[in-house]
Short mmCIF file of C-alpha atoms in Angstrom, two decimals:
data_model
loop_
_atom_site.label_atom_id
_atom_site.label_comp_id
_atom_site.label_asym_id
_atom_site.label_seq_id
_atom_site.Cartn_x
_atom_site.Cartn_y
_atom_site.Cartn_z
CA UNK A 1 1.00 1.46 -24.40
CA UNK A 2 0.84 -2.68 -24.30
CA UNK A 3 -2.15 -3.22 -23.72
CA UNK A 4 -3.62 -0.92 -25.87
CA UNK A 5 -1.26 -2.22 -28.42
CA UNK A 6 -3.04 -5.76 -28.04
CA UNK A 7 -6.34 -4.65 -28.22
CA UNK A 8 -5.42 -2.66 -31.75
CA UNK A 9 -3.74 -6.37 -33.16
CA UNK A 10 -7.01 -8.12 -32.17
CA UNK A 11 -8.56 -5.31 -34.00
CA UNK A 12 -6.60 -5.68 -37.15
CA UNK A 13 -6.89 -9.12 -36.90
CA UNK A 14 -10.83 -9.15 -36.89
CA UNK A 15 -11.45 -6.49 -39.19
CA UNK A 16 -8.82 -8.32 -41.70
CA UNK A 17 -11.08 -11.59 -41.69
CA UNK A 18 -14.41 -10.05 -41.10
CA UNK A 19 -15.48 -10.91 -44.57
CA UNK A 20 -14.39 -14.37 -44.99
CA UNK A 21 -17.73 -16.18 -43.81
CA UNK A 22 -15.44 -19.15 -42.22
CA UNK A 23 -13.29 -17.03 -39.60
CA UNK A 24 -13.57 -17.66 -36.36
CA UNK A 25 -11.79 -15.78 -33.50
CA UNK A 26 -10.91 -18.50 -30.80
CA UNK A 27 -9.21 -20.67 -33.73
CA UNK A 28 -5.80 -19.45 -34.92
CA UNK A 29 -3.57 -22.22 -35.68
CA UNK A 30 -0.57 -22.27 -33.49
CA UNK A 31 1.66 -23.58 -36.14
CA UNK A 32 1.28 -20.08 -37.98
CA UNK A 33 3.24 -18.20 -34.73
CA UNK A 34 6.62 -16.66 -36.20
CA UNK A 35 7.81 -17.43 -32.70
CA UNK A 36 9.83 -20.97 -32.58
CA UNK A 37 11.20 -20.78 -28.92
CA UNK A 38 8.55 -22.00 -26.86
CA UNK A 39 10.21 -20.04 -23.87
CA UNK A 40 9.14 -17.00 -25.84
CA UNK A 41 5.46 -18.31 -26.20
CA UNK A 42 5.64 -18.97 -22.95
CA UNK A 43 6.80 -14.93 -22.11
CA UNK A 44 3.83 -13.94 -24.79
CA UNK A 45 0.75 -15.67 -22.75
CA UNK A 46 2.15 -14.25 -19.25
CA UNK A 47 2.22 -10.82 -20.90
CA UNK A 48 -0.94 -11.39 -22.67
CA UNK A 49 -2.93 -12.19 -19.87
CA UNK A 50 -2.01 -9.38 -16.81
CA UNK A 51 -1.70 -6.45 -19.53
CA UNK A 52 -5.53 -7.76 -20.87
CA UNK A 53 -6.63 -8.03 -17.03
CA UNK A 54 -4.80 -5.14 -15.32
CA UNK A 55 -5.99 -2.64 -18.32
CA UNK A 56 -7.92 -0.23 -16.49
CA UNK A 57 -10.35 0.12 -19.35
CA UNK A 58 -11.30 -4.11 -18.74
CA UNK A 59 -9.92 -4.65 -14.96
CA UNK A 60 -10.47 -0.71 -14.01
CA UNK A 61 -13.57 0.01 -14.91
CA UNK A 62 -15.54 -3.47 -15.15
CA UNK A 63 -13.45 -5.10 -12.22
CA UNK A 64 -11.85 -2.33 -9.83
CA UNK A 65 -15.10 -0.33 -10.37
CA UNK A 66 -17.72 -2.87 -10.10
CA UNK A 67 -15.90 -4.32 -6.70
CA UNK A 68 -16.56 -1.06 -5.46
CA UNK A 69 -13.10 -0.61 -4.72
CA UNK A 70 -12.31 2.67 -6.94
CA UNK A 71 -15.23 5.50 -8.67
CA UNK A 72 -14.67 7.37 -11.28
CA UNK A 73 -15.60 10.99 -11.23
CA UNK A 74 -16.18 11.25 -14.70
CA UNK A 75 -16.59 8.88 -17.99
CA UNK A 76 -18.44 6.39 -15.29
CA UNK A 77 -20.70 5.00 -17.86
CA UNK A 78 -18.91 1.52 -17.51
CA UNK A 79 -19.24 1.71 -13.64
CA UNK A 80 -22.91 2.41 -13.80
CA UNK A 81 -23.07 -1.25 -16.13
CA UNK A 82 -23.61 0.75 -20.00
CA UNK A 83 -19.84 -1.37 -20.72
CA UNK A 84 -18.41 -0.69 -24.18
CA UNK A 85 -18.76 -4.00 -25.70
CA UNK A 86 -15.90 -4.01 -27.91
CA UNK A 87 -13.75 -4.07 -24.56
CA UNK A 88 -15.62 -7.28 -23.60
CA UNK A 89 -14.80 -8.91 -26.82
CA UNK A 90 -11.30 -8.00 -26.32
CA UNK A 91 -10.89 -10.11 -23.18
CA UNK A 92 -12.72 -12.74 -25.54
CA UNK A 93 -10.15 -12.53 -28.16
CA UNK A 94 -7.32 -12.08 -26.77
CA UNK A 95 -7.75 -14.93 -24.28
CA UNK A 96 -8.25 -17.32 -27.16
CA UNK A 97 -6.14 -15.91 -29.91
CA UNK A 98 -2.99 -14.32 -27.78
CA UNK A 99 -3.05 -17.06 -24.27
CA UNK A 100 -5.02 -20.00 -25.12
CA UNK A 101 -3.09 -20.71 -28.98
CA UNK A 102 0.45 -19.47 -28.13
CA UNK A 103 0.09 -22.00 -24.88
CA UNK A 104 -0.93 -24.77 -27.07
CA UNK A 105 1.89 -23.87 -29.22
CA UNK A 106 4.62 -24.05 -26.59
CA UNK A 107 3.17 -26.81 -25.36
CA UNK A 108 3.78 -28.93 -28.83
CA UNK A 109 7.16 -27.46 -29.07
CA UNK A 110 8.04 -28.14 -25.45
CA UNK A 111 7.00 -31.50 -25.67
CA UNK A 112 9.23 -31.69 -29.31
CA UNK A 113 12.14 -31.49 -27.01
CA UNK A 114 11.17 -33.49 -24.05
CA UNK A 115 10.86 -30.13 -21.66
CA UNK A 116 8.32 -31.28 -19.50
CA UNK A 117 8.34 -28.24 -17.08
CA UNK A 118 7.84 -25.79 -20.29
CA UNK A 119 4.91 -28.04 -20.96
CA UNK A 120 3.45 -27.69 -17.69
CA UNK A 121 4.11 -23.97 -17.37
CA UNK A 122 2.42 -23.59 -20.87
CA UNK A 123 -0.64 -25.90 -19.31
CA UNK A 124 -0.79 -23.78 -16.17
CA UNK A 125 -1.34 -20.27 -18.11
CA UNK A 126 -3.86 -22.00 -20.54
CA UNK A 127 -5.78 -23.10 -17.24
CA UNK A 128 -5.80 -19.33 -15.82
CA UNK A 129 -7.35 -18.30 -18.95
CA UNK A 130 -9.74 -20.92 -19.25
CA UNK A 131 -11.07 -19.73 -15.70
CA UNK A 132 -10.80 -16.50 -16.60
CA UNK A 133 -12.90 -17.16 -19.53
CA UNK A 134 -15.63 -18.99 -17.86
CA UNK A 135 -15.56 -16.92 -15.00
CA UNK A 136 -16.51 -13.58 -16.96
CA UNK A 137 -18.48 -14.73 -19.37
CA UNK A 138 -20.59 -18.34 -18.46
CA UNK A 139 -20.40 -21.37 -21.17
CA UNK A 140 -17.48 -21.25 -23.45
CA UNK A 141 -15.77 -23.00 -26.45
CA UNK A 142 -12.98 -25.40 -24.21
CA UNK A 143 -13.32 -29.07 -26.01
CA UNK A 144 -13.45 -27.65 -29.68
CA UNK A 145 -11.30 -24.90 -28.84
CA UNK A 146 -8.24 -24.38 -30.84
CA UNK A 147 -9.12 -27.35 -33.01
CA UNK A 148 -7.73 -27.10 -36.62
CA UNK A 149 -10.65 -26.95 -38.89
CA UNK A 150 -13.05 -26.30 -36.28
CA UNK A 151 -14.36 -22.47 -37.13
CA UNK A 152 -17.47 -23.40 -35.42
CA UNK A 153 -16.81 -24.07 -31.56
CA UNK A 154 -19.55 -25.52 -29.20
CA UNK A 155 -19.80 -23.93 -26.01
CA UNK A 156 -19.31 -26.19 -23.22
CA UNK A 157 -21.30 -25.63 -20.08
CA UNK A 158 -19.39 -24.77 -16.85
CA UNK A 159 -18.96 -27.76 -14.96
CA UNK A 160 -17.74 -29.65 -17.94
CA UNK A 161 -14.71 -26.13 -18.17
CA UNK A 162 -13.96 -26.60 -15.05
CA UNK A 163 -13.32 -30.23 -15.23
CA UNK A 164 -11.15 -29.16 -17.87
CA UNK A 165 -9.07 -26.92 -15.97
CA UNK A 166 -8.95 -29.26 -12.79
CA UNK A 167 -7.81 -31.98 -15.65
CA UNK A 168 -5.06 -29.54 -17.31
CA UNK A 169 -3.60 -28.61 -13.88
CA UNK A 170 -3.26 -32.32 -13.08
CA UNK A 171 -1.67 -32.99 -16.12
CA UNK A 172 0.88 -30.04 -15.44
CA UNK A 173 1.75 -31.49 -11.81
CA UNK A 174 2.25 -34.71 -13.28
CA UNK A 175 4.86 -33.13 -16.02
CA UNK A 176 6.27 -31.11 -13.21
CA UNK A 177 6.87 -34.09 -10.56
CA UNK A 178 8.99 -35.69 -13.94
CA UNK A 179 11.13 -32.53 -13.75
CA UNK A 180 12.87 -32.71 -17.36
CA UNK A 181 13.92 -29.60 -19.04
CA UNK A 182 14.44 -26.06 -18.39
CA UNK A 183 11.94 -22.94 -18.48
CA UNK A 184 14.59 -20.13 -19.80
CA UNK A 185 14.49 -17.59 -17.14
CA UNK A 186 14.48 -14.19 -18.84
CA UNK A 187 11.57 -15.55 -20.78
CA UNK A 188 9.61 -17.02 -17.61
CA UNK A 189 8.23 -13.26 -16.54
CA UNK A 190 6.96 -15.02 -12.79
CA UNK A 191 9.32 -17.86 -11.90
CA UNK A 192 12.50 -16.80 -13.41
CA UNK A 193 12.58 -20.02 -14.84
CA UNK A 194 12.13 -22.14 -11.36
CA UNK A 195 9.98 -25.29 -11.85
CA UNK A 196 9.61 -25.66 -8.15
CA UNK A 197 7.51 -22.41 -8.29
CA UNK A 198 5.58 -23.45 -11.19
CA UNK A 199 4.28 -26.53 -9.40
CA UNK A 200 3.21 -24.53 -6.23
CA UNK A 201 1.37 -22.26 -8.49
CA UNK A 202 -0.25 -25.30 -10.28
CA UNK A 203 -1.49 -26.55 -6.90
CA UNK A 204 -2.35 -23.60 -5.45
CA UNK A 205 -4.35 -22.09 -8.79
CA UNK A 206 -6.32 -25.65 -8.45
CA UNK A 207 -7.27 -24.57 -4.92
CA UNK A 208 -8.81 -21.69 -6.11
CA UNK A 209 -10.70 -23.66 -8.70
CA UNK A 210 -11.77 -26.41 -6.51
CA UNK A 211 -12.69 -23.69 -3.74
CA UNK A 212 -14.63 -21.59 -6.63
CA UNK A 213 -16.92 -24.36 -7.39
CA UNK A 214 -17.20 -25.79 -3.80
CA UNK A 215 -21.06 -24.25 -3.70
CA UNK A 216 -21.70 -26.60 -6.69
CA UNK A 217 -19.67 -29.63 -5.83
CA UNK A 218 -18.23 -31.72 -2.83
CA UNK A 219 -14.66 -30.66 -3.32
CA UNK A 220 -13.45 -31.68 0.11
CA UNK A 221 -11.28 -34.75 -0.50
CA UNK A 222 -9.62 -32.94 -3.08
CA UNK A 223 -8.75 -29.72 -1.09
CA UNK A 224 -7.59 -31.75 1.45
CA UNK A 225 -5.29 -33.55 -0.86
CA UNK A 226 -3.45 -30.21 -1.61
CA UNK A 227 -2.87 -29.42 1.64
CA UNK A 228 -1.58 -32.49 2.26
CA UNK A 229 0.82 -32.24 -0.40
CA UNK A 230 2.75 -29.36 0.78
CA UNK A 231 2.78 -27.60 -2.88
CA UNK A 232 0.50 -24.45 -1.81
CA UNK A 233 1.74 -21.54 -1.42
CA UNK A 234 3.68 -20.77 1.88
CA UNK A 235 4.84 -17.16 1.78
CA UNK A 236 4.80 -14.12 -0.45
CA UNK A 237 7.41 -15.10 -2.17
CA UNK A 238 5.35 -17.78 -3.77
CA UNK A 239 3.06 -15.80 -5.16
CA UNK A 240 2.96 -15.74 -9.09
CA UNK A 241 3.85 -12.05 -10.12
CA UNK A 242 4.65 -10.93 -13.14
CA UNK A 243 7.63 -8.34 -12.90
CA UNK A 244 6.51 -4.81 -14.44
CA UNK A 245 9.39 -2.37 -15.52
CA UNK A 246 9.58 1.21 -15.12
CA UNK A 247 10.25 1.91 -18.68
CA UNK A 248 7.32 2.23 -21.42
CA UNK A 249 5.95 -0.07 -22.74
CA UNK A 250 6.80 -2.31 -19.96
CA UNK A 251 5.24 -0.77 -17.31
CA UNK A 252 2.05 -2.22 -15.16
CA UNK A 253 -1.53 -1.17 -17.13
CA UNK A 254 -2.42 1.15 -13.95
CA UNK A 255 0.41 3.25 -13.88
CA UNK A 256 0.09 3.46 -17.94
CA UNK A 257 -3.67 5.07 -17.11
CA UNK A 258 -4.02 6.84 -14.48
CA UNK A 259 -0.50 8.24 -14.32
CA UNK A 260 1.29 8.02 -18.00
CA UNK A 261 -1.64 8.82 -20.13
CA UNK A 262 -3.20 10.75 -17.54
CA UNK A 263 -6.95 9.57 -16.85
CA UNK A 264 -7.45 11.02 -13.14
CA UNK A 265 -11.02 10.21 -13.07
CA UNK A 266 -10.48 7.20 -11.08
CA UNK A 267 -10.47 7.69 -7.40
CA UNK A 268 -11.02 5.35 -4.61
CA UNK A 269 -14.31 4.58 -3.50
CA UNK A 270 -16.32 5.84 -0.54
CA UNK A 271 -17.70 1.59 0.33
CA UNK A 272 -13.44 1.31 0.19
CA UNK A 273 -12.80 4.62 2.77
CA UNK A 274 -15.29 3.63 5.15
CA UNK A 275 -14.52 -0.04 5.43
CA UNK A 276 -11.04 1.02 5.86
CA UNK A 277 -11.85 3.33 8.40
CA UNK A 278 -14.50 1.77 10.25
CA UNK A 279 -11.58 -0.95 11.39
CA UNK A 280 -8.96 1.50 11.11
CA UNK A 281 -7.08 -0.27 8.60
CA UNK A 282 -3.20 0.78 7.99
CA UNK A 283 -3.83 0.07 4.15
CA UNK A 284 -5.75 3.16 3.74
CA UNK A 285 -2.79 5.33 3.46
CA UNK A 286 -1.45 3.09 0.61
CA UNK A 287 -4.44 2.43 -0.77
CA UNK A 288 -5.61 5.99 -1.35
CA UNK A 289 -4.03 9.78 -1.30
CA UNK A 290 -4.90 12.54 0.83
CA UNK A 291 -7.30 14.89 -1.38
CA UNK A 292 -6.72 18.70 -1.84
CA UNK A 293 -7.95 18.96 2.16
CA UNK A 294 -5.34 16.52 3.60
CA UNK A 295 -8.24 13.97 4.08
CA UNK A 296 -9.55 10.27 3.04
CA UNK A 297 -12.38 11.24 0.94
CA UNK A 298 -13.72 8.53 -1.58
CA UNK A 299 -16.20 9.13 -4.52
CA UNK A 300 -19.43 7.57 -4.31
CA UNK A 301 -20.13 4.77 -6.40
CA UNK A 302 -21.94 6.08 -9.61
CA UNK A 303 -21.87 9.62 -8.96
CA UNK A 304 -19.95 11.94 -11.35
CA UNK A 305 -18.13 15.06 -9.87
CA UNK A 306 -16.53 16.23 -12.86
CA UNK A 307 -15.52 19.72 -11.13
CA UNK A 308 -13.80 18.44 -8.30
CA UNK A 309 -11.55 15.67 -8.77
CA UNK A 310 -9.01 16.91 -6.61
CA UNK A 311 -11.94 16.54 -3.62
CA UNK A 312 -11.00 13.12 -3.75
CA UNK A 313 -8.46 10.70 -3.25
CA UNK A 314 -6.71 9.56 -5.95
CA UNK A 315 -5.43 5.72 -5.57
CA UNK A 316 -2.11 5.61 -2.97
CA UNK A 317 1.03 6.12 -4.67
CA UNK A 318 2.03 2.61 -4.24
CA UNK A 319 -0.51 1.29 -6.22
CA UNK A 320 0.40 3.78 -9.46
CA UNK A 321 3.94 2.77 -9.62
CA UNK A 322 4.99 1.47 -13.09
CA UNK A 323 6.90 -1.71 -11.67
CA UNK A 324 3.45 -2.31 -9.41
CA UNK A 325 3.49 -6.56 -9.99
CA UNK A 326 0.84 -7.96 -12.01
CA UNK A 327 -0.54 -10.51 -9.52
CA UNK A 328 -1.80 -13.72 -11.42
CA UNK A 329 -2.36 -15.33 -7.92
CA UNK A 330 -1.29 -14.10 -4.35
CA UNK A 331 -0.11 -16.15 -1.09
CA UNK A 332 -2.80 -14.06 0.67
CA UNK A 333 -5.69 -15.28 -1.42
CA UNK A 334 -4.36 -18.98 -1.02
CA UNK A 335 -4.38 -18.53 2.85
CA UNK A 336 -7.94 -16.76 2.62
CA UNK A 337 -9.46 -19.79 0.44
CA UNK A 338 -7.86 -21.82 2.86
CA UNK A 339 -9.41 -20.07 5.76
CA UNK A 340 -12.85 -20.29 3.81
CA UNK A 341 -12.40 -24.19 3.58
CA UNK A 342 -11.54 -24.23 7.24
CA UNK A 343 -14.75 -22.05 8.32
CA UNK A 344 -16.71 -24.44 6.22
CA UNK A 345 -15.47 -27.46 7.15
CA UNK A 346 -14.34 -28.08 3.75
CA UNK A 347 -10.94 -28.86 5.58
CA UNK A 348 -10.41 -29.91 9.35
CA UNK A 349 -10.01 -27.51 12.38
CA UNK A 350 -13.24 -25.53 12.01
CA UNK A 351 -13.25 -22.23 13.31
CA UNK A 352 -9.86 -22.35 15.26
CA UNK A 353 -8.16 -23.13 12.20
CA UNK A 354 -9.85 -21.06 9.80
CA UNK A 355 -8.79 -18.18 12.14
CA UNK A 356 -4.73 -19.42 11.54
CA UNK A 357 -5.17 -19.34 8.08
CA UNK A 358 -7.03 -15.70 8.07
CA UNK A 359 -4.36 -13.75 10.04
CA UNK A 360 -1.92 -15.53 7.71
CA UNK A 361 -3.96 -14.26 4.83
CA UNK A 362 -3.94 -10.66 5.99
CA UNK A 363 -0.15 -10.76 7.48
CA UNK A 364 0.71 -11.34 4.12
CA UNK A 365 -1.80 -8.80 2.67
CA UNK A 366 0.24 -5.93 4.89
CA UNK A 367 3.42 -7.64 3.84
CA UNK A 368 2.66 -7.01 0.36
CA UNK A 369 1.69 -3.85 0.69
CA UNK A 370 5.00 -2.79 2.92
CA UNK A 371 3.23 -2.55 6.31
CA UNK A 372 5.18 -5.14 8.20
CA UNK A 373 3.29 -7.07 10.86
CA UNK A 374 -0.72 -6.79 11.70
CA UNK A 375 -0.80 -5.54 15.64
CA UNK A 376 -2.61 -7.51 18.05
CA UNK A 377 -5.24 -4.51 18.56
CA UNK A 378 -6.44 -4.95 14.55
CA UNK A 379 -6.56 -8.35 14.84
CA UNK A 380 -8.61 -8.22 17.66
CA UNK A 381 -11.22 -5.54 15.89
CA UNK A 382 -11.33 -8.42 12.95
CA UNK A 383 -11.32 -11.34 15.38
CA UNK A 384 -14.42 -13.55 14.63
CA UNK A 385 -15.31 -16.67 16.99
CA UNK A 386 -18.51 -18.09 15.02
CA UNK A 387 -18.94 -19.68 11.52
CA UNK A 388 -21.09 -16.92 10.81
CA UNK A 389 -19.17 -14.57 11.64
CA UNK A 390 -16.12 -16.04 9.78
CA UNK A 391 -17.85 -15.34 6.31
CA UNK A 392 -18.47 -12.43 6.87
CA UNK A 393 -14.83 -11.49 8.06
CA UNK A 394 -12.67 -13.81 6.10
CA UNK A 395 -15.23 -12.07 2.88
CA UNK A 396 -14.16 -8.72 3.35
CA UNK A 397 -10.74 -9.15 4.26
CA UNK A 398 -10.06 -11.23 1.07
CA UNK A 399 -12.16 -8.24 -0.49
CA UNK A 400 -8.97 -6.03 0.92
CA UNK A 401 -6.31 -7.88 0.06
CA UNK A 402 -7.60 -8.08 -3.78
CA UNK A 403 -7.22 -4.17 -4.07
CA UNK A 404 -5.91 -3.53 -7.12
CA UNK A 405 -6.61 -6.95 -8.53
CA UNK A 406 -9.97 -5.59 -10.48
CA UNK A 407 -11.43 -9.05 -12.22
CA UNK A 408 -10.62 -11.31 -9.44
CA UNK A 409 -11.93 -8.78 -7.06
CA UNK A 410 -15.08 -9.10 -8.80
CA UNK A 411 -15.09 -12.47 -9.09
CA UNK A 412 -15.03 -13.14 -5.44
CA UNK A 413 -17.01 -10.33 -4.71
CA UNK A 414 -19.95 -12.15 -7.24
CA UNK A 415 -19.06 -15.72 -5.41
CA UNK A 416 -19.19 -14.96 -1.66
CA UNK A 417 -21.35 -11.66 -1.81
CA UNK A 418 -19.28 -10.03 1.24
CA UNK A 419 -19.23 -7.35 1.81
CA UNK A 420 -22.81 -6.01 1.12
CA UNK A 421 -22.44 -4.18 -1.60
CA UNK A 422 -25.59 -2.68 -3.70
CA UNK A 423 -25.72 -1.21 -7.01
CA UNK A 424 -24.42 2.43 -7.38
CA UNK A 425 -26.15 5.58 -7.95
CA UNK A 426 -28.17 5.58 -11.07
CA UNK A 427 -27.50 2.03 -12.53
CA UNK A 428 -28.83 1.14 -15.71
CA UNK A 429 -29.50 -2.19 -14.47
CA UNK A 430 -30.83 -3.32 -10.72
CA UNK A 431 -27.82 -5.55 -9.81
CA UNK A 432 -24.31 -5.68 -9.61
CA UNK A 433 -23.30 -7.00 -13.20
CA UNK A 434 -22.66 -11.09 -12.61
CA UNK A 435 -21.23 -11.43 -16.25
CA UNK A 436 -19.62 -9.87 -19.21
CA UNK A 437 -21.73 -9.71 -22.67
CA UNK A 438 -20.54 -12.34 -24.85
CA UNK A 439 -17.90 -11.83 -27.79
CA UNK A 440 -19.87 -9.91 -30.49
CA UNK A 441 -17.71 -11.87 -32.51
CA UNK A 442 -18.86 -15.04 -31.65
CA UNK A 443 -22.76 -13.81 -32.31
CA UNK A 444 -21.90 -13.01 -35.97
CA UNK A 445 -19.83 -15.95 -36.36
CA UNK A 446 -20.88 -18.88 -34.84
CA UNK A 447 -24.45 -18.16 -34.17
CA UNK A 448 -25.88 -21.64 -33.45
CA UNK A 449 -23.70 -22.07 -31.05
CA UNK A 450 -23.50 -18.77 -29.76
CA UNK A 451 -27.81 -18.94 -29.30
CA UNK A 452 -27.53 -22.10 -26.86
CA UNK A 453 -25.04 -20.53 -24.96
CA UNK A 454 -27.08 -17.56 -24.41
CA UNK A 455 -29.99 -19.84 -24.10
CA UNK A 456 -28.49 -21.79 -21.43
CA UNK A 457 -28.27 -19.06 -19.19
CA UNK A 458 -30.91 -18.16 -16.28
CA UNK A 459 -31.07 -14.67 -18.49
CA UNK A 460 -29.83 -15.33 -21.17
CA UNK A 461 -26.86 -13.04 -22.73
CA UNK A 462 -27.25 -10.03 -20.69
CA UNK A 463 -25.01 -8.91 -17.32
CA UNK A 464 -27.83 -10.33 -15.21
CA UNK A 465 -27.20 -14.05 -15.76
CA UNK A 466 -25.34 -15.99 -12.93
CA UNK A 467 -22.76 -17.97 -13.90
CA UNK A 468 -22.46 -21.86 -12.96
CA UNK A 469 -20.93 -21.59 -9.34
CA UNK A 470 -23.24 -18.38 -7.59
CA UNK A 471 -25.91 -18.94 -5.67
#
């Protein structure tokens, strides 16, 4: 399968230089690809990054499972926070060595041959894995990242990343908005090679950004810029997808799992059931299967039932198809952080508009998920009419809509903190993990720098440790 396939490479390629006392993982020249179409480069860090984030071994069981949104009845040791840490250095690695390089790289070539919008696309994926990156794991190598010579990387703090990414998605709407060149469309794996696309994606992936740091940082001219500009996202169309096939090795990580491999351990959870049910949610019957008693039955969080997997549902049918899209960014999250902004009047209209912007964000959630239209009875059981009551609403329907999606999922989950969710049965640690373990990798090779990261942390390197933008 791919993605195991890209974890065995980064494998080989670590254990290859593991003696030479000068390697360093996060700084692979670009000029020693044996790919010379920057289209193809282009194809390699799309690939790169959903197979790496949809594996249900990284997005499963320390995204998917730590949302609370599936359980595993067995092999849970990853959902009860004892993660394998070679799986966190493989996130590590390959965001560097497979997204982060082969970007630069098709950026330089790009930019050889005056293609602006190949330049921007390659900026745009290099920015998604920088906030990746810094998302999962706290400080990490962005301005000495990548450079030749440089087998030592300092590990910038988080504010100074994200000024980084806000400065690379700039750059790519200014290269788009010039509008020279063409992105090859059998090689662009979202867009089919439409620039117009690419620059709604680059304004709508700095929404998130800004929106992610907006506990840390006034961000309200800036969101109100974007809307203002018209480039966000305006349907599900938008949305940046990468197109799964139904033949191997081509195929979306999930399906590869639970399905191809078979690993049936991983059901929905019971926090995902009840929510469902307690609004009575049309998504449950795509989310989850009927177990062996015709009923919705989810696994509690933690607890291993290794004799009875067919007691509980197994995720819906829908969600282990093979072309299931690899969602890099969805219309419905755009309209939720938009909602969000609204409710906080990060953006104008307060309440009444944040409410606009939520039933767009879960019209398009059902739309996705081939439901058709939200009736006026749900929306009324979801309806909010205070600020306070917004958070807590427009929380745990973006929580919904980012079923499947296991890091981002997470990652909102850690920001916002709705819905309540507490640690599951018999956790080795008291909270709900807020970071990854950093790359062993970068502890054995760059240890000075490695140390003040860690030391820069409110716990240092362990799970516990918020990152920059949580309260």
């Amino acid at each position: 399968m791919k993605k195991l396939f890209y974890l065995f490479i980064a494998s080989i390629a670590v254990t290859a230089v593991s003696c030479d006392k000068d390697f360093e993982e996060i700084n692979i020249s670009p000029n020693s690809s044996q790919v010379t179409d920057p289209n193809l480069l282009l194809s390699s860090t799309i690939t790169a990054t959903q197979n790496t984030i949809y594996n249900m071994q990284i997005g499963g069981d320390m995204g998917l499972c730590w949302a609370q949104h599936m359980s595993k009845v067995q092999y849970n040791d990853e959902e009860k926070y004892i993660p394998r840490r070679a799986l966190m250095n493989s996130l590590w690695t390959v965001m560097y060595t497979s997204v982060i390089s082969e970007a630069d790289a098709a950026f330089a070539l790009a930019g050889e041959d005056g293609n602006t919008n190949l330049q921007a696309a390659a900026l745009i994926m290099k920015a998604n894995a920088f906030q990746i990156l810094t998302d999962v794991y706290g400080p990490v190598p962005f301005t000495e990242a990548n450079v030749p010579g440089n087998v030592k990387p300092a590990f910038d703090d988080q504010e100074t990343v994200y000024d980084g990414i806000l400065g690379l998605l700039d750059q790519a709407e200014t290269l788009l908005a010039s509008g020279t060149g063409t992105i090859t469309p059998s090689a662009d794996l979202i867009y089919g090679g439409d620039a117009s696309k690419w620059r709604k994606f680059a304004a709508s992936l700095k929404l998130k950004a800004l929106m992610r740091i907006s506990a840390r940082r006034t961000v309200d001219s800036d969101v109100q810029a974007l809307v203002s500009s018209g480039l966000l996202f305006s349907s599900n169309a938008d949305s940046a997808e990468l197109a799964y096939t139904a033949a191997q090795p081509d195929a979306n990580p999930i399906y590869e799992t639970i399905v191809f491999a078979p690993r049936a351990e991983y059901k929905v959870s019971s926090v995902l059931v009840n929510t469902l049910n307690s609004i009575s949610d049309p998504r449950l019957p795509v989310y989850a299967q009927p177990n062996n008693a015709s009923a919705y039955v989810g696994n509690t969080p933690g607890v291993e039932n290794p004799g009875s997997y067919n007691a509980f549902s197994s995720p819906g049918t829908f969600y282990l198809q093979p072309t299931l899209p690899g969602v890099l960014l969805s219309y419905a999250q755009v309209e939720f952080l938009l909602a969000e902004a609204a409710n906080e009047l990060i953006i104008p209209g307060a309440v009444t508009q944040a409410k606009i912007h939520y039933i767009n964000g879960i019209t398009a959630s059902f739309a996705f998920n081939g439901l058709g239209t939200p009736s006026a009875g749900y929306l009324a059981t979801v309806d909010f009419t205070t600020q306070a009551a917004g958070r807590t609403q427009i929380g745990t329907q973006r929580w919904l809509a980012l079923y499947g999606q296991g890091i981002e999922a997470w990652t909102e989950w850690r920001r916002t903190g709705y819905p309540a969710l507490s640690p599951v049965v018999d956790a080795a640690i008291p909270v709900i993990p807020k970071r990854f373990y950093y790359s062993t990798d970068s502890q054995n090779y760059n240890q000075a720098n490695y140390a003040a990261a860690a030391a820069s942390l409110d716990n240092g390197d362990s799970m516990e440790s918020k990152v920059w933008w949580m309260n």
